[in-house]
JSON list of C-alpha atoms in Angstrom, two decimals:
[
{"chain": "C", "resi": 744, "resn": "ASP", "atom": "CA", "xyz": [96.12, 281.59, -52.39]},
{"chain": "C", "resi": 745, "resn": "ALA", "atom": "CA", "xyz": [99.32, 282.42, -50.51]},
{"chain": "C", "resi": 746, "resn": "GLY", "atom": "CA", "xyz": [101.40, 280.15, -52.69]},
{"chain": "C", "resi": 747, "resn": "VAL", "atom": "CA", "xyz": [103.66, 277.36, -51.49]},
{"chain": "C", "resi": 748, "resn": "ILE", "atom": "CA", "xyz": [104.71, 278.01, -47.92]},
{"chain": "C", "resi": 749, "resn": "GLN", "atom": "CA", "xyz": [107.90, 276.62, -46.45]},
{"chain": "C", "resi": 750, "resn": "SER", "atom": "CA", "xyz": [109.26, 276.80, -42.95]},
{"chain": "C", "resi": 751, "resn": "PRO", "atom": "CA", "xyz": [111.65, 277.60, -41.52]},
{"chain": "C", "resi": 752, "resn": "ARG", "atom": "CA", "xyz": [113.27, 280.05, -43.94]},
{"chain": "C", "resi": 753, "resn": "HIS", "atom": "CA", "xyz": [116.66, 279.51, -42.39]},
{"chain": "C", "resi": 754, "resn": "GLU", "atom": "CA", "xyz": [117.95, 276.68, -40.26]},
{"chain": "C", "resi": 755, "resn": "VAL", "atom": "CA", "xyz": [121.35, 276.33, -38.65]},
{"chain": "C", "resi": 756, "resn": "THR", "atom": "CA", "xyz": [122.06, 273.09, -36.90]},
{"chain": "C", "resi": 757, "resn": "GLU", "atom": "CA", "xyz": [124.95, 271.07, -35.62]},
{"chain": "C", "resi": 758, "resn": "MET", "atom": "CA", "xyz": [126.19, 267.95, -37.31]},
{"chain": "C", "resi": 759, "resn": "GLY", "atom": "CA", "xyz": [124.35, 264.89, -36.07]},
{"chain": "C", "resi": 760, "resn": "GLN", "atom": "CA", "xyz": [121.15, 266.70, -35.21]},
{"chain": "C", "resi": 761, "resn": "GLU", "atom": "CA", "xyz": [117.78, 265.94, -36.76]},
{"chain": "C", "resi": 762, "resn": "VAL", "atom": "CA", "xyz": [116.38, 268.55, -39.12]},
{"chain": "C", "resi": 763, "resn": "THR", "atom": "CA", "xyz": [112.77, 268.80, -40.27]},
{"chain": "C", "resi": 764, "resn": "LEU", "atom": "CA", "xyz": [111.71, 271.02, -43.12]},
{"chain": "C", "resi": 765, "resn": "ARG", "atom": "CA", "xyz": [108.06, 271.78, -43.70]},
{"chain": "C", "resi": 766, "resn": "CYS", "atom": "CA", "xyz": [105.92, 272.58, -46.70]},
{"chain": "C", "resi": 767, "resn": "LYS", "atom": "CA", "xyz": [102.33, 273.57, -47.34]},
{"chain": "C", "resi": 768, "resn": "PRO", "atom": "CA", "xyz": [101.44, 273.23, -51.04]},
{"chain": "C", "resi": 769, "resn": "ILE", "atom": "CA", "xyz": [98.94, 275.35, -52.92]},
{"chain": "C", "resi": 770, "resn": "SER", "atom": "CA", "xyz": [95.44, 274.19, -52.08]},
{"chain": "C", "resi": 771, "resn": "GLY", "atom": "CA", "xyz": [94.05, 271.81, -54.68]},
{"chain": "C", "resi": 772, "resn": "HIS", "atom": "CA", "xyz": [97.41, 270.86, -56.14]},
{"chain": "C", "resi": 773, "resn": "ASP", "atom": "CA", "xyz": [97.83, 267.11, -56.51]},
{"chain": "C", "resi": 774, "resn": "TYR", "atom": "CA", "xyz": [101.60, 267.01, -56.91]},
{"chain": "C", "resi": 775, "resn": "LEU", "atom": "CA", "xyz": [104.27, 268.03, -54.44]},
{"chain": "C", "resi": 776, "resn": "PHE", "atom": "CA", "xyz": [107.99, 268.09, -55.12]},
{"chain": "C", "resi": 777, "resn": "TRP", "atom": "CA", "xyz": [111.07, 268.51, -52.95]},
{"chain": "C", "resi": 778, "resn": "TYR", "atom": "CA", "xyz": [114.17, 269.97, -54.64]},
{"chain": "C", "resi": 779, "resn": "ARG", "atom": "CA", "xyz": [117.64, 270.74, -53.36]},
{"chain": "C", "resi": 780, "resn": "GLN", "atom": "CA", "xyz": [119.83, 273.51, -54.73]},
{"chain": "C", "resi": 781, "resn": "THR", "atom": "CA", "xyz": [123.62, 273.55, -54.35]},
{"chain": "C", "resi": 782, "resn": "MET", "atom": "CA", "xyz": [126.35, 275.32, -56.26]},
{"chain": "C", "resi": 783, "resn": "MET", "atom": "CA", "xyz": [127.86, 272.04, -57.39]},
{"chain": "C", "resi": 784, "resn": "ARG", "atom": "CA", "xyz": [124.73, 270.18, -58.48]},
{"chain": "C", "resi": 785, "resn": "GLY", "atom": "CA", "xyz": [122.24, 272.95, -59.21]},
{"chain": "C", "resi": 786, "resn": "LEU", "atom": "CA", "xyz": [118.55, 272.20, -58.69]},
{"chain": "C", "resi": 787, "resn": "GLU", "atom": "CA", "xyz": [117.90, 268.50, -58.30]},
{"chain": "C", "resi": 788, "resn": "LEU", "atom": "CA", "xyz": [114.67, 266.66, -57.59]},
{"chain": "C", "resi": 789, "resn": "LEU", "atom": "CA", "xyz": [114.73, 264.63, -54.39]},
{"chain": "C", "resi": 790, "resn": "ILE", "atom": "CA", "xyz": [111.22, 263.15, -54.25]},
{"chain": "C", "resi": 791, "resn": "TYR", "atom": "CA", "xyz": [107.71, 263.82, -55.44]},
{"chain": "C", "resi": 792, "resn": "PHE", "atom": "CA", "xyz": [104.23, 262.89, -54.26]},
{"chain": "C", "resi": 793, "resn": "ASN", "atom": "CA", "xyz": [100.95, 262.44, -56.11]},
{"chain": "C", "resi": 794, "resn": "ASN", "atom": "CA", "xyz": [97.84, 262.68, -53.97]},
{"chain": "C", "resi": 795, "resn": "ASN", "atom": "CA", "xyz": [99.97, 262.30, -50.84]},
{"chain": "C", "resi": 796, "resn": "VAL", "atom": "CA", "xyz": [101.64, 259.11, -52.09]},
{"chain": "C", "resi": 797, "resn": "PRO", "atom": "CA", "xyz": [105.41, 259.10, -52.72]},
{"chain": "C", "resi": 798, "resn": "ILE", "atom": "CA", "xyz": [105.94, 258.21, -56.37]},
{"chain": "C", "resi": 799, "resn": "ASP", "atom": "CA", "xyz": [109.64, 258.59, -57.02]},
{"chain": "C", "resi": 800, "resn": "ASP", "atom": "CA", "xyz": [112.28, 258.97, -54.33]},
{"chain": "C", "resi": 801, "resn": "SER", "atom": "CA", "xyz": [115.23, 258.05, -56.51]},
{"chain": "C", "resi": 802, "resn": "GLY", "atom": "CA", "xyz": [116.74, 261.47, -55.96]},
{"chain": "C", "resi": 803, "resn": "MET", "atom": "CA", "xyz": [116.94, 261.11, -52.19]},
{"chain": "C", "resi": 804, "resn": "PRO", "atom": "CA", "xyz": [120.67, 261.02, -51.56]},
{"chain": "C", "resi": 805, "resn": "GLU", "atom": "CA", "xyz": [120.84, 258.64, -48.61]},
{"chain": "C", "resi": 806, "resn": "ASP", "atom": "CA", "xyz": [118.78, 256.81, -46.04]},
{"chain": "C", "resi": 807, "resn": "ARG", "atom": "CA", "xyz": [119.35, 259.75, -43.74]},
{"chain": "C", "resi": 808, "resn": "PHE", "atom": "CA", "xyz": [116.75, 261.58, -45.82]},
{"chain": "C", "resi": 809, "resn": "SER", "atom": "CA", "xyz": [113.06, 260.83, -45.52]},
{"chain": "C", "resi": 810, "resn": "ALA", "atom": "CA", "xyz": [109.91, 262.61, -46.64]},
{"chain": "C", "resi": 811, "resn": "LYS", "atom": "CA", "xyz": [106.28, 262.27, -45.70]},
{"chain": "C", "resi": 812, "resn": "MET", "atom": "CA", "xyz": [102.98, 263.74, -46.77]},
{"chain": "C", "resi": 813, "resn": "PRO", "atom": "CA", "xyz": [100.39, 262.87, -44.14]},
{"chain": "C", "resi": 814, "resn": "ASN", "atom": "CA", "xyz": [97.68, 264.95, -45.83]},
{"chain": "C", "resi": 815, "resn": "ALA", "atom": "CA", "xyz": [97.07, 267.12, -48.86]},
{"chain": "C", "resi": 816, "resn": "SER", "atom": "CA", "xyz": [98.18, 270.30, -47.15]},
{"chain": "C", "resi": 817, "resn": "PHE", "atom": "CA", "xyz": [101.39, 269.29, -45.43]},
{"chain": "C", "resi": 818, "resn": "SER", "atom": "CA", "xyz": [104.69, 267.61, -46.18]},
{"chain": "C", "resi": 819, "resn": "THR", "atom": "CA", "xyz": [107.96, 267.21, -44.31]},
{"chain": "C", "resi": 820, "resn": "LEU", "atom": "CA", "xyz": [111.51, 266.47, -45.35]},
{"chain": "C", "resi": 821, "resn": "LYS", "atom": "CA", "xyz": [113.61, 265.08, -42.54]},
{"chain": "C", "resi": 822, "resn": "ILE", "atom": "CA", "xyz": [117.36, 264.62, -42.32]},
{"chain": "C", "resi": 823, "resn": "GLN", "atom": "CA", "xyz": [118.62, 262.44, -39.51]},
{"chain": "C", "resi": 824, "resn": "PRO", "atom": "CA", "xyz": [121.48, 262.67, -38.70]},
{"chain": "C", "resi": 825, "resn": "SER", "atom": "CA", "xyz": [122.46, 265.83, -40.54]},
{"chain": "C", "resi": 826, "resn": "GLU", "atom": "CA", "xyz": [125.93, 266.34, -42.02]},
{"chain": "C", "resi": 827, "resn": "PRO", "atom": "CA", "xyz": [127.75, 269.46, -43.25]},
{"chain": "C", "resi": 828, "resn": "ARG", "atom": "CA", "xyz": [127.39, 268.28, -46.88]},
{"chain": "C", "resi": 829, "resn": "ASP", "atom": "CA", "xyz": [123.62, 268.54, -46.49]},
{"chain": "C", "resi": 830, "resn": "SER", "atom": "CA", "xyz": [123.98, 272.32, -46.39]},
{"chain": "C", "resi": 831, "resn": "ALA", "atom": "CA", "xyz": [121.88, 273.67, -49.26]},
{"chain": "C", "resi": 832, "resn": "VAL", "atom": "CA", "xyz": [118.66, 275.43, -50.10]},
{"chain": "C", "resi": 833, "resn": "TYR", "atom": "CA", "xyz": [115.71, 273.07, -50.06]},
{"chain": "C", "resi": 834, "resn": "PHE", "atom": "CA", "xyz": [112.70, 273.99, -52.15]},
{"chain": "C", "resi": 835, "resn": "CYS", "atom": "CA", "xyz": [109.21, 272.62, -52.09]},
{"chain": "C", "resi": 836, "resn": "ALA", "atom": "CA", "xyz": [107.02, 272.99, -55.18]},
{"chain": "C", "resi": 837, "resn": "SER", "atom": "CA", "xyz": [103.51, 271.99, -56.14]},
{"chain": "C", "resi": 838, "resn": "SER", "atom": "CA", "xyz": [101.55, 271.60, -59.35]},
{"chain": "C", "resi": 839, "resn": "LEU", "atom": "CA", "xyz": [97.87, 271.14, -60.12]},
{"chain": "C", "resi": 840, "resn": "VAL", "atom": "CA", "xyz": [98.42, 267.96, -62.10]},
{"chain": "C", "resi": 841, "resn": "GLY", "atom": "CA", "xyz": [101.40, 266.04, -63.47]},
{"chain": "C", "resi": 842, "resn": "PHE", "atom": "CA", "xyz": [103.69, 267.43, -66.14]},
{"chain": "C", "resi": 843, "resn": "VAL", "atom": "CA", "xyz": [103.48, 264.54, -68.53]},
{"chain": "C", "resi": 844, "resn": "LYS", "atom": "CA", "xyz": [99.77, 264.34, -69.23]},
{"chain": "C", "resi": 845, "resn": "ALA", "atom": "CA", "xyz": [98.60, 267.90, -68.97]},
{"chain": "C", "resi": 846, "resn": "ASN", "atom": "CA", "xyz": [99.56, 271.51, -69.28]},
{"chain": "C", "resi": 847, "resn": "THR", "atom": "CA", "xyz": [100.65, 272.61, -65.86]},
{"chain": "C", "resi": 848, "resn": "GLU", "atom": "CA", "xyz": [103.21, 274.71, -64.05]},
{"chain": "C", "resi": 849, "resn": "ALA", "atom": "CA", "xyz": [105.24, 274.08, -60.94]},
{"chain": "C", "resi": 850, "resn": "PHE", "atom": "CA", "xyz": [105.14, 276.79, -58.29]},
{"chain": "C", "resi": 851, "resn": "PHE", "atom": "CA", "xyz": [107.95, 277.01, -55.79]},
{"chain": "C", "resi": 852, "resn": "GLY", "atom": "CA", "xyz": [108.10, 278.06, -52.18]},
{"chain": "C", "resi": 853, "resn": "GLN", "atom": "CA", "xyz": [110.71, 280.50, -50.96]},
{"chain": "C", "resi": 854, "resn": "GLY", "atom": "CA", "xyz": [113.00, 277.72, -49.84]},
{"chain": "C", "resi": 855, "resn": "THR", "atom": "CA", "xyz": [114.72, 276.77, -46.62]},
{"chain": "C", "resi": 856, "resn": "ARG", "atom": "CA", "xyz": [118.41, 277.60, -46.37]},
{"chain": "C", "resi": 857, "resn": "LEU", "atom": "CA", "xyz": [119.96, 274.84, -44.29]},
{"chain": "C", "resi": 858, "resn": "THR", "atom": "CA", "xyz": [123.41, 275.18, -42.77]},
{"chain": "C", "resi": 859, "resn": "VAL", "atom": "CA", "xyz": [124.90, 272.23, -40.93]},
{"chain": "C", "resi": 860, "resn": "VAL", "atom": "CA", "xyz": [127.99, 273.11, -38.88]},
{"chain": "Y", "resi": 168, "resn": "GLY", "atom": "CA", "xyz": [118.21, 261.14, -68.70]},
{"chain": "Y", "resi": 169, "resn": "ILE", "atom": "CA", "xyz": [117.35, 264.30, -70.51]},
{"chain": "Y", "resi": 170, "resn": "GLN", "atom": "CA", "xyz": [120.05, 266.96, -70.79]},
{"chain": "Y", "resi": 171, "resn": "VAL", "atom": "CA", "xyz": [119.26, 270.65, -70.47]},
{"chain": "Y", "resi": 172, "resn": "GLU", "atom": "CA", "xyz": [121.93, 273.12, -71.48]},
{"chain": "Y", "resi": 173, "resn": "GLN", "atom": "CA", "xyz": [121.65, 276.85, -71.02]},
{"chain": "Y", "resi": 174, "resn": "SER", "atom": "CA", "xyz": [123.78, 279.56, -72.56]},
{"chain": "Y", "resi": 175, "resn": "PRO", "atom": "CA", "xyz": [125.50, 281.79, -71.89]},
{"chain": "Y", "resi": 176, "resn": "PRO", "atom": "CA", "xyz": [126.34, 280.84, -68.30]},
{"chain": "Y", "resi": 177, "resn": "ASP", "atom": "CA", "xyz": [126.97, 284.48, -67.41]},
{"chain": "Y", "resi": 178, "resn": "LEU", "atom": "CA", "xyz": [125.80, 287.72, -68.97]},
{"chain": "Y", "resi": 179, "resn": "ILE", "atom": "CA", "xyz": [126.54, 291.29, -67.97]},
{"chain": "Y", "resi": 180, "resn": "LEU", "atom": "CA", "xyz": [124.50, 294.12, -69.45]},
{"chain": "Y", "resi": 181, "resn": "GLN", "atom": "CA", "xyz": [124.05, 297.82, -69.11]},
{"chain": "Y", "resi": 182, "resn": "GLU", "atom": "CA", "xyz": [120.58, 298.97, -68.20]},
{"chain": "Y", "resi": 183, "resn": "GLY", "atom": "CA", "xyz": [118.48, 299.39, -71.31]},
{"chain": "Y", "resi": 184, "resn": "ALA", "atom": "CA", "xyz": [120.19, 296.68, -73.34]},
{"chain": "Y", "resi": 185, "resn": "ASN", "atom": "CA", "xyz": [118.45, 293.67, -74.85]},
{"chain": "Y", "resi": 186, "resn": "SER", "atom": "CA", "xyz": [119.46, 290.04, -74.40]},
{"chain": "Y", "resi": 187, "resn": "THR", "atom": "CA", "xyz": [118.67, 286.53, -75.54]},
{"chain": "Y", "resi": 188, "resn": "LEU", "atom": "CA", "xyz": [119.06, 283.48, -73.34]},
{"chain": "Y", "resi": 189, "resn": "ARG", "atom": "CA", "xyz": [119.04, 280.01, -74.83]},
{"chain": "Y", "resi": 190, "resn": "CYS", "atom": "CA", "xyz": [117.96, 276.59, -73.58]},
{"chain": "Y", "resi": 191, "resn": "ASN", "atom": "CA", "xyz": [118.75, 273.42, -75.51]},
{"chain": "Y", "resi": 192, "resn": "PHE", "atom": "CA", "xyz": [117.30, 270.08, -74.53]},
{"chain": "Y", "resi": 193, "resn": "SER", "atom": "CA", "xyz": [118.25, 266.62, -75.69]},
{"chain": "Y", "resi": 194, "resn": "ASP", "atom": "CA", "xyz": [114.87, 264.95, -76.10]},
{"chain": "Y", "resi": 195, "resn": "SER", "atom": "CA", "xyz": [111.21, 265.65, -76.81]},
{"chain": "Y", "resi": 196, "resn": "VAL", "atom": "CA", "xyz": [109.49, 267.41, -73.94]},
{"chain": "Y", "resi": 197, "resn": "ASN", "atom": "CA", "xyz": [105.93, 267.81, -72.69]},
{"chain": "Y", "resi": 198, "resn": "ASN", "atom": "CA", "xyz": [106.62, 270.75, -70.48]},
{"chain": "Y", "resi": 199, "resn": "LEU", "atom": "CA", "xyz": [109.03, 273.66, -70.51]},
{"chain": "Y", "resi": 200, "resn": "GLN", "atom": "CA", "xyz": [109.15, 276.48, -68.02]},
{"chain": "Y", "resi": 201, "resn": "TRP", "atom": "CA", "xyz": [111.36, 279.52, -67.56]},
{"chain": "Y", "resi": 202, "resn": "PHE", "atom": "CA", "xyz": [112.05, 280.76, -64.04]},
{"chain": "Y", "resi": 203, "resn": "HIS", "atom": "CA", "xyz": [113.81, 283.78, -62.63]},
{"chain": "Y", "resi": 204, "resn": "GLN", "atom": "CA", "xyz": [115.66, 283.30, -59.36]},
{"chain": "Y", "resi": 205, "resn": "ASN", "atom": "CA", "xyz": [116.00, 286.73, -57.83]},
{"chain": "Y", "resi": 206, "resn": "PRO", "atom": "CA", "xyz": [118.91, 287.79, -55.60]},
{"chain": "Y", "resi": 207, "resn": "TRP", "atom": "CA", "xyz": [116.88, 286.72, -52.55]},
{"chain": "Y", "resi": 208, "resn": "GLY", "atom": "CA", "xyz": [116.68, 283.18, -53.89]},
{"chain": "Y", "resi": 209, "resn": "GLN", "atom": "CA", "xyz": [113.03, 283.10, -54.81]},
{"chain": "Y", "resi": 210, "resn": "LEU", "atom": "CA", "xyz": [112.08, 281.13, -57.94]},
{"chain": "Y", "resi": 211, "resn": "ILE", "atom": "CA", "xyz": [109.54, 283.10, -59.94]},
{"chain": "Y", "resi": 212, "resn": "ASN", "atom": "CA", "xyz": [107.55, 281.65, -62.82]},
{"chain": "Y", "resi": 213, "resn": "LEU", "atom": "CA", "xyz": [108.09, 283.52, -66.06]},
{"chain": "Y", "resi": 214, "resn": "PHE", "atom": "CA", "xyz": [106.64, 281.32, -68.78]},
{"chain": "Y", "resi": 215, "resn": "TYR", "atom": "CA", "xyz": [105.10, 277.93, -69.33]},
{"chain": "Y", "resi": 216, "resn": "ILE", "atom": "CA", "xyz": [106.00, 277.38, -72.99]},
{"chain": "Y", "resi": 217, "resn": "PRO", "atom": "CA", "xyz": [106.38, 273.83, -74.35]},
{"chain": "Y", "resi": 218, "resn": "SER", "atom": "CA", "xyz": [105.94, 275.28, -77.85]},
{"chain": "Y", "resi": 219, "resn": "GLY", "atom": "CA", "xyz": [105.18, 278.55, -79.58]},
{"chain": "Y", "resi": 220, "resn": "THR", "atom": "CA", "xyz": [105.73, 282.13, -78.50]},
{"chain": "Y", "resi": 221, "resn": "LYS", "atom": "CA", "xyz": [104.51, 284.13, -75.53]},
{"chain": "Y", "resi": 222, "resn": "GLN", "atom": "CA", "xyz": [105.07, 287.67, -74.36]},
{"chain": "Y", "resi": 223, "resn": "ASN", "atom": "CA", "xyz": [104.73, 289.33, -71.00]},
{"chain": "Y", "resi": 224, "resn": "GLY", "atom": "CA", "xyz": [105.77, 292.95, -70.93]},
{"chain": "Y", "resi": 225, "resn": "ARG", "atom": "CA", "xyz": [109.46, 293.27, -71.69]},
{"chain": "Y", "resi": 226, "resn": "LEU", "atom": "CA", "xyz": [109.93, 289.52, -71.64]},
{"chain": "Y", "resi": 227, "resn": "SER", "atom": "CA", "xyz": [109.07, 287.08, -74.35]},
{"chain": "Y", "resi": 228, "resn": "ALA", "atom": "CA", "xyz": [109.87, 283.43, -74.99]},
{"chain": "Y", "resi": 229, "resn": "THR", "atom": "CA", "xyz": [109.87, 281.14, -77.99]},
{"chain": "Y", "resi": 230, "resn": "THR", "atom": "CA", "xyz": [110.15, 277.35, -78.00]},
{"chain": "Y", "resi": 231, "resn": "VAL", "atom": "CA", "xyz": [110.82, 275.39, -81.17]},
{"chain": "Y", "resi": 232, "resn": "ALA", "atom": "CA", "xyz": [110.01, 271.92, -79.93]},
{"chain": "Y", "resi": 233, "resn": "THR", "atom": "CA", "xyz": [110.98, 270.16, -83.17]},
{"chain": "Y", "resi": 234, "resn": "GLU", "atom": "CA", "xyz": [114.47, 271.61, -82.94]},
{"chain": "Y", "resi": 235, "resn": "ARG", "atom": "CA", "xyz": [114.68, 271.20, -79.16]},
{"chain": "Y", "resi": 236, "resn": "TYR", "atom": "CA", "xyz": [115.44, 274.70, -78.04]},
{"chain": "Y", "resi": 237, "resn": "SER", "atom": "CA", "xyz": [113.82, 277.64, -76.31]},
{"chain": "Y", "resi": 238, "resn": "LEU", "atom": "CA", "xyz": [114.79, 281.29, -76.21]},
{"chain": "Y", "resi": 239, "resn": "LEU", "atom": "CA", "xyz": [114.05, 283.91, -73.59]},
{"chain": "Y", "resi": 240, "resn": "TYR", "atom": "CA", "xyz": [114.22, 287.54, -74.72]},
{"chain": "Y", "resi": 241, "resn": "ILE", "atom": "CA", "xyz": [114.64, 290.41, -72.33]},
{"chain": "Y", "resi": 242, "resn": "SER", "atom": "CA", "xyz": [114.24, 293.85, -73.79]},
{"chain": "Y", "resi": 243, "resn": "SER", "atom": "CA", "xyz": [115.18, 297.20, -72.25]},
{"chain": "Y", "resi": 244, "resn": "SER", "atom": "CA", "xyz": [116.75, 295.42, -69.29]},
{"chain": "Y", "resi": 245, "resn": "GLN", "atom": "CA", "xyz": [116.49, 296.88, -65.81]},
{"chain": "Y", "resi": 246, "resn": "THR", "atom": "CA", "xyz": [118.59, 296.29, -62.71]},
{"chain": "Y", "resi": 247, "resn": "THR", "atom": "CA", "xyz": [115.69, 294.35, -61.23]},
{"chain": "Y", "resi": 248, "resn": "ASP", "atom": "CA", "xyz": [116.12, 291.79, -64.01]},
{"chain": "Y", "resi": 249, "resn": "SER", "atom": "CA", "xyz": [119.36, 290.65, -62.39]},
{"chain": "Y", "resi": 250, "resn": "GLY", "atom": "CA", "xyz": [119.45, 287.12, -61.07]},
{"chain": "Y", "resi": 251, "resn": "VAL", "atom": "CA", "xyz": [119.62, 283.62, -62.49]},
{"chain": "Y", "resi": 252, "resn": "TYR", "atom": "CA", "xyz": [117.33, 282.44, -65.25]},
{"chain": "Y", "resi": 253, "resn": "PHE", "atom": "CA", "xyz": [116.50, 278.74, -65.33]},
{"chain": "Y", "resi": 254, "resn": "CYS", "atom": "CA", "xyz": [114.95, 276.61, -68.01]},
{"chain": "Y", "resi": 255, "resn": "ALA", "atom": "CA", "xyz": [113.23, 273.42, -66.80]},
{"chain": "Y", "resi": 256, "resn": "VAL", "atom": "CA", "xyz": [111.73, 270.61, -68.85]},
{"chain": "Y", "resi": 257, "resn": "ALA", "atom": "CA", "xyz": [109.73, 267.42, -68.39]},
{"chain": "Y", "resi": 258, "resn": "LEU", "atom": "CA", "xyz": [110.49, 264.54, -70.74]},
{"chain": "Y", "resi": 259, "resn": "GLN", "atom": "CA", "xyz": [107.71, 263.50, -73.11]},
{"chain": "Y", "resi": 260, "resn": "GLY", "atom": "CA", "xyz": [106.53, 260.07, -72.08]},
{"chain": "Y", "resi": 261, "resn": "GLY", "atom": "CA", "xyz": [108.73, 260.21, -69.03]},
{"chain": "Y", "resi": 262, "resn": "SER", "atom": "CA", "xyz": [108.00, 260.57, -65.35]},
{"chain": "Y", "resi": 263, "resn": "GLU", "atom": "CA", "xyz": [106.77, 263.71, -63.61]},
{"chain": "Y", "resi": 264, "resn": "LYS", "atom": "CA", "xyz": [110.25, 265.12, -63.21]},
{"chain": "Y", "resi": 265, "resn": "LEU", "atom": "CA", "xyz": [111.01, 268.72, -64.02]},
{"chain": "Y", "resi": 266, "resn": "VAL", "atom": "CA", "xyz": [114.71, 268.79, -64.91]},
{"chain": "Y", "resi": 267, "resn": "PHE", "atom": "CA", "xyz": [116.55, 272.08, -64.59]},
{"chain": "Y", "resi": 268, "resn": "GLY", "atom": "CA", "xyz": [119.41, 273.52, -66.57]},
{"chain": "Y", "resi": 269, "resn": "LYS", "atom": "CA", "xyz": [122.32, 275.13, -64.76]},
{"chain": "Y", "resi": 270, "resn": "GLY", "atom": "CA", "xyz": [120.99, 278.60, -65.44]},
{"chain": "Y", "resi": 271, "resn": "THR", "atom": "CA", "xyz": [122.18, 281.89, -66.90]},
{"chain": "Y", "resi": 272, "resn": "LYS", "atom": "CA", "xyz": [123.37, 284.44, -64.37]},
{"chain": "Y", "resi": 273, "resn": "LEU", "atom": "CA", "xyz": [122.35, 287.90, -65.54]},
{"chain": "Y", "resi": 274, "resn": "THR", "atom": "CA", "xyz": [123.78, 291.07, -64.08]},
{"chain": "Y", "resi": 275, "resn": "VAL", "atom": "CA", "xyz": [122.28, 294.37, -65.19]},
{"chain": "Y", "resi": 276, "resn": "ASN", "atom": "CA", "xyz": [124.37, 297.38, -64.25]},
{"chain": "Y", "resi": 277, "resn": "PRO", "atom": "CA", "xyz": [122.90, 300.88, -63.85]}
]
């Protein structure tokens, strides 16, 4: 398997524009996670899905952020409208099963570095 | 929520030296992973180790779950070991959230 694949790797956009980040999880993994990494807050969980269903979106900072998982092999994180404070590295990760009930690891994509100017 | 503290925050070594990184967590956990974030930003899995000891080449890790800490040992460090090392845990009986510490930034000089 090629691992978790994210696109684009880098995105530069102007304030107010819509940004869509994409993720393809590892095939067969039931869980998908979106994380954001900033210098101030470190790595923080935004939202996670189980079998394509959003389970916990309490980490989504504002209504400007939304995430979807239309099928088992694709997820998007959308920011509309984008603001300079959204600049960060956004990671997608997947795991075979959940962390609480079973032994499993999270595998991360290479991230999308978003810059909003 | 669960607190994850890593120490030291920064570490500078000469090539060939050994080091120990520590991760303390505030509650019982079901899952603990160590990651290495390389200078290009990629998060690489090192160990899944909710308890016990594991070794992989020059790296080894030990988690003492009853005392709520984990240690990552790097022996004979190389410049390619540079980067940030993260500990991440999932709370026992909690939700499927992997909570990260702030990391230890390791610099290995030639």
